Every structure is written in structure tokens, then in C-alpha cells.
Amino acid sequence: MFDVGVGEMAMLAVLALVIFGDKLPQVAGQAGRMLRQFRQMANNAKADLQEGLGPEFKDFDINDLNPKTFVRKHLLEDDDTPLNNKGGVFDDELSYATAADDRLDHGERPPFDNEAT
């Protein structure tokens, strides 16, 4: 993540010993407590956001706001809607899947609308 090698890590440790001296354990403890408090504040903010959005967004995840995650979730996942649903875009219109099931018998003429042509 930080691309720090063994040599750089040793140099940082020596530099920390020179700067902080015998107070290094106290400083490390304070840094650990501060990091823990930041994590707790972030988790509390996330919980408050989910609580404030209401029950409609109970399964809302902050990571969904990432554009890569959004595209992967909404465009690349399989669609679970069945093909033989009875409704189209509007409730009063038939879908193409139900229209394909209403096939004509041999020799039967399709309905013709004079006003549509």
C-alpha cells in the first residue's frame, strides 16, 4: 500500500527512537487509541446515515456509491426478472413475452386496425 521496503522501515524505526526516545511506547499507544477512535467515529457516522435514511434503505451499503461497484452491481449481474411476467411497462399493456404465447392458429388472420395504418 505505501510501498515501504525493509530499509525504509528500519530507517523510520531509528528516526522514531531518536525523536521520541523513551516516550515511544506512550506515543504508539496514543496513536493506536486515536486510530481506534477514528474507526469508531466512522462506524457511528455510517450507522447514523443508515438510520436516517429509513427502512427503505436498510440494505444500503456505502460501497454501492463507488462507480465501479455500481456498474458491476446494476449492469453486469444477471437479471432475476422472469420473462413470462404478465405486465408490460404500464399495467394495462401486455408484455412481449405474453404476446408471444398468444400465437395464431394455421390460417388465422391477425387482428387489423384501420386507424393504426
Backbone as CSV, one residue per row, in Angstrom:
resi,resn,N_x,N_y,N_z,CA_x,CA_y,CA_z,C_x,C_y,C_z
1,MET,0.832,-1.188,0.000,0.000,0.000,0.000,0.873,1.247,0.000
2,PHE,1.826,1.341,0.926,2.688,2.515,0.993,3.996,2.290,0.254
3,ASP,4.250,1.051,-0.186,5.463,0.688,-0.913,6.712,1.064,-0.121
4,VAL,6.731,0.595,1.144,7.864,0.841,2.034,8.641,-0.460,2.161
5,GLY,9.926,-0.431,1.827,10.770,-1.615,1.920,11.335,-1.801,3.311
6,VAL,12.175,-2.834,3.464,12.763,-3.150,4.760,13.726,-2.047,5.190
7,GLY,14.509,-1.529,4.263,15.458,-0.467,4.597,14.776,0.796,5.063
8,GLU,13.702,1.172,4.345,12.950,2.374,4.749,12.288,2.179,6.110
9,MET,11.771,0.958,6.355,11.121,0.683,7.640,12.131,0.778,8.782
10,ALA,13.337,0.272,8.586,14.376,0.348,9.620,14.772,1.797,9.869
11,MET,14.888,2.572,8.816,15.238,3.991,8.963,14.147,4.748,9.731
12,LEU,12.888,4.440,9.447,11.785,5.081,10.184,11.810,4.693,11.659
13,ALA,12.118,3.427,11.960,12.193,2.989,13.354,13.317,3.711,14.097
14,VAL,14.484,3.837,13.470,15.608,4.551,14.105,15.255,6.017,14.288
15,LEU,14.637,6.625,13.297,14.240,8.030,13.386,13.224,8.239,14.510
16,ALA,12.270,7.290,14.659,11.286,7.391,15.738,11.957,7.278,17.100
17,LEU,12.944,6.396,17.235,13.665,6.275,18.502,14.431,7.546,18.839
18,VAL,15.024,8.179,17.831,15.790,9.404,18.069,14.858,10.552,18.462
19,ILE,13.735,10.670,17.769,12.832,11.798,18.027,12.102,11.627,19.355
20,PHE,11.503,10.454,19.581,10.650,10.284,20.758,11.405,9.688,21.951
21,GLY,12.485,8.994,21.726,13.282,8.444,22.829,12.519,7.437,23.645
22,ASP,12.533,7.628,24.968,11.882,6.669,25.857,10.366,6.850,25.919
23,LYS,9.826,7.870,25.266,8.376,8.076,25.248,7.708,7.369,24.068
24,LEU,8.465,6.597,23.312,7.934,5.919,22.129,6.751,4.996,22.443
25,PRO,6.763,4.171,23.512,5.593,3.333,23.813,4.337,4.154,24.103
26,GLN,4.489,5.286,24.788,3.340,6.141,25.069,2.781,6.736,23.774
27,VAL,3.660,7.195,22.896,3.227,7.786,21.629,2.539,6.727,20.760
28,ALA,3.092,5.516,20.733,2.481,4.431,19.954,1.103,4.077,20.503
29,GLY,0.967,4.057,21.829,-0.334,3.785,22.446,-1.359,4.859,22.113
30,GLN,-0.922,6.120,22.162,-1.828,7.215,21.816,-2.245,7.138,20.347
31,ALA,-1.301,6.790,19.471,-1.625,6.659,18.052,-2.628,5.530,17.831
32,GLY,-2.464,4.422,18.546,-3.410,3.311,18.439,-4.797,3.684,18.923
33,ARG,-4.869,4.394,20.052,-6.170,4.846,20.570,-6.842,5.821,19.603
34,MET,-6.043,6.714,19.011,-6.587,7.684,18.070,-7.142,6.976,16.830
35,LEU,-6.431,5.981,16.334,-6.903,5.221,15.184,-8.194,4.478,15.507
36,ARG,-8.265,3.894,16.714,-9.477,3.200,17.141,-10.658,4.167,17.232
37,GLN,-10.428,5.391,17.745,-11.488,6.392,17.834,-11.963,6.822,16.448
38,PHE,-11.032,6.960,15.492,-11.429,7.322,14.127,-12.301,6.237,13.503
39,ARG,-11.935,4.977,13.716,-12.745,3.880,13.191,-14.133,3.874,13.819
40,GLN,-14.188,4.110,15.141,-15.476,4.126,15.834,-16.339,5.292,15.338
41,MET,-15.723,6.450,15.118,-16.478,7.596,14.594,-17.012,7.306,13.195
42,ALA,-16.215,6.659,12.351,-16.665,6.323,11.001,-17.814,5.317,11.042
43,ASN,-17.722,4.320,11.915,-18.809,3.342,12.033,-20.077,3.988,12.576
44,ASN,-19.942,4.908,13.539,-21.114,5.610,14.071,-21.758,6.498,13.009
45,ALA,-20.931,7.175,12.209,-21.477,8.012,11.140,-22.215,7.160,10.119
46,LYS,-21.686,5.997,9.791,-22.343,5.095,8.843,-23.678,4.605,9.412
47,ALA,-23.692,4.249,10.697,-24.930,3.782,11.339,-25.968,4.894,11.391
48,ASP,-25.532,6.123,11.693,-26.458,7.255,11.722,-27.035,7.533,10.331
49,LEU,-26.216,7.419,9.313,-26.689,7.632,7.948,-27.720,6.584,7.567
50,GLN,-27.449,5.317,7.872,-28.405,4.264,7.545,-29.692,4.418,8.345
51,GLU,-29.590,4.852,9.592,-30.786,5.070,10.409,-31.596,6.250,9.896
52,GLY,-30.897,7.302,9.452,-31.579,8.489,8.948,-32.267,8.273,7.609
53,LEU,-31.775,7.343,6.808,-32.387,7.080,5.508,-33.711,6.349,5.642
54,GLY,-33.912,5.632,6.715,-35.181,4.966,6.953,-35.156,3.514,6.525
55,PRO,-36.308,2.846,6.700,-36.372,1.401,6.415,-36.273,1.069,4.925
56,GLU,-36.518,2.043,4.042,-36.430,1.768,2.618,-35.006,1.434,2.192
57,PHE,-34.037,1.978,2.916,-32.636,1.795,2.572,-31.900,0.971,3.620
58,LYS,-32.582,-0.022,4.218,-31.939,-0.791,5.287,-30.787,-1.638,4.764
59,ASP,-30.830,-2.038,3.486,-29.721,-2.818,2.938,-28.785,-1.952,2.100
60,PHE,-28.810,-0.647,2.331,-27.934,0.287,1.631,-26.501,0.119,2.109
61,ASP,-25.576,0.124,1.168,-24.164,-0.016,1.502,-23.414,1.174,0.922
62,ILE,-22.570,1.791,1.720,-21.789,2.948,1.268,-20.942,2.583,0.054
63,ASN,-20.468,1.354,-0.001,-19.626,0.935,-1.122,-20.383,0.934,-2.445
64,ASP,-21.727,0.917,-2.411,-22.512,0.982,-3.643,-22.372,2.328,-4.338
65,LEU,-21.896,3.343,-3.631,-21.724,4.654,-4.242,-20.467,4.723,-5.102
66,ASN,-19.588,3.762,-4.969,-18.411,3.693,-5.813,-18.861,3.374,-7.242
67,PRO,-18.454,4.147,-8.252,-18.934,3.909,-9.618,-18.639,2.510,-10.143
68,LYS,-17.481,1.956,-9.820,-17.170,0.606,-10.287,-18.123,-0.411,-9.685
69,THR,-18.408,-0.279,-8.395,-19.330,-1.195,-7.736,-20.737,-1.028,-8.281
70,PHE,-21.146,0.214,-8.539,-22.478,0.487,-9.071,-22.661,-0.175,-10.428
71,VAL,-21.693,-0.006,-11.317,-21.789,-0.599,-12.653,-21.789,-2.112,-12.561
72,ARG,-20.911,-2.659,-11.735,-20.840,-4.114,-11.591,-22.157,-4.666,-11.056
73,LYS,-22.757,-3.977,-10.101,-23.977,-4.481,-9.480,-25.183,-4.366,-10.402
74,HIS,-25.316,-3.232,-11.094,-26.539,-2.984,-11.846,-26.467,-3.373,-13.321
75,LEU,-25.298,-3.451,-13.885,-25.209,-3.769,-15.305,-24.658,-5.159,-15.591
76,LEU,-23.768,-5.637,-14.768,-23.100,-6.888,-15.080,-23.705,-8.096,-14.389
77,GLU,-24.567,-7.908,-13.407,-25.209,-9.046,-12.759,-26.368,-9.534,-13.602
78,ASP,-26.724,-10.806,-13.418,-27.855,-11.383,-14.145,-29.148,-10.769,-13.653
79,ASP,-30.086,-10.595,-14.588,-31.389,-10.041,-14.247,-32.272,-11.165,-13.739
80,ASP,-32.898,-10.990,-12.574,-33.702,-12.037,-11.965,-35.172,-11.964,-12.343
81,THR,-35.578,-11.008,-13.176,-36.986,-10.881,-13.525,-37.363,-11.982,-14.510
82,PRO,-38.494,-12.653,-14.285,-38.896,-13.726,-15.203,-39.371,-13.158,-16.537
83,LEU,-39.191,-13.940,-17.597,-39.590,-13.492,-18.921,-41.090,-13.559,-19.139
84,ASN,-41.781,-14.386,-18.399,-43.203,-14.540,-18.630,-44.050,-13.743,-17.645
85,ASN,-43.594,-12.552,-17.293,-44.405,-11.715,-16.412,-45.617,-11.208,-17.181
86,LYS,-46.679,-10.927,-16.480,-47.932,-10.574,-17.126,-48.063,-9.087,-17.417
87,GLY,-47.210,-8.257,-16.865,-47.333,-6.824,-17.086,-46.224,-6.291,-17.957
88,GLY,-46.546,-5.258,-18.724,-45.538,-4.615,-19.546,-44.986,-3.417,-18.811
89,VAL,-44.640,-2.380,-19.541,-44.131,-1.165,-18.927,-45.226,-0.513,-18.110
90,PHE,-46.427,-0.490,-18.665,-47.590,0.025,-17.955,-48.456,-1.155,-17.547
91,ASP,-49.272,-0.986,-16.517,-50.060,-2.109,-16.015,-51.107,-2.598,-17.007
92,ASP,-51.627,-1.714,-17.863,-52.694,-2.115,-18.773,-52.174,-2.668,-20.098
93,GLU,-50.887,-2.744,-20.288,-50.334,-3.221,-21.550,-49.711,-4.596,-21.350
94,LEU,-49.861,-5.460,-22.324,-49.270,-6.782,-22.259,-47.797,-6.702,-22.609
95,SER,-47.015,-7.557,-22.025,-45.598,-7.587,-22.358,-45.394,-8.419,-23.611
96,TYR,-44.213,-8.333,-24.199,-43.916,-9.110,-25.396,-43.885,-10.593,-25.094
97,ALA,-43.505,-10.945,-23.883,-43.441,-12.358,-23.522,-44.825,-12.986,-23.539
98,THR,-45.862,-12.278,-23.064,-47.211,-12.838,-23.092,-47.780,-12.767,-24.496
99,ALA,-47.398,-11.764,-25.280,-47.896,-11.665,-26.650,-47.362,-12.818,-27.492
100,ALA,-46.159,-13.295,-27.221,-45.597,-14.416,-27.976,-46.340,-15.710,-27.669
101,ASP,-46.955,-15.807,-26.506,-47.708,-17.002,-26.152,-49.064,-17.044,-26.847
102,ASP,-49.560,-15.924,-27.314,-50.856,-15.851,-27.996,-50.661,-16.008,-29.494
103,ARG,-50.117,-17.138,-29.917,-49.857,-17.371,-31.333,-51.147,-17.701,-32.058
104,LEU,-51.151,-17.387,-33.331,-52.319,-17.650,-34.168,-52.274,-19.083,-34.681
105,ASP,-53.437,-19.629,-34.878,-53.524,-20.955,-35.490,-53.232,-20.847,-36.977
106,HIS,-52.979,-21.987,-37.598,-52.677,-22.010,-39.027,-53.882,-21.497,-39.826
107,GLY,-53.643,-20.508,-40.667,-54.705,-19.952,-41.497,-55.458,-18.809,-40.835
108,GLU,-55.252,-18.567,-39.569,-55.952,-17.489,-38.867,-55.273,-16.162,-39.178
109,ARG,-56.075,-15.122,-39.427,-55.536,-13.808,-39.771,-55.321,-12.989,-38.496
110,PRO,-54.247,-12.214,-38.464,-54.001,-11.373,-37.299,-54.991,-10.212,-37.243
111,PRO,-55.199,-9.659,-36.049,-56.111,-8.515,-35.935,-55.548,-7.321,-36.724
112,PHE,-56.456,-6.534,-37.317,-56.057,-5.404,-38.159,-56.754,-4.157,-37.652
113,ASP,-56.027,-3.087,-37.504,-56.578,-1.826,-37.016,-56.464,-0.795,-38.122
114,ASN,-57.611,-0.327,-38.670,-57.621,0.630,-39.761,-57.043,1.976,-39.326
115,GLU,-57.231,2.355,-38.071,-56.760,3.654,-37.610,-55.255,3.687,-37.378
116,ALA,-54.641,2.524,-37.196,-53.218,2.475,-36.912,-52.366,2.553,-38.174
117,THR,-52.964,2.282,-39.340,-52.157,2.292,-40.567,-52.349,3.541,-41.367
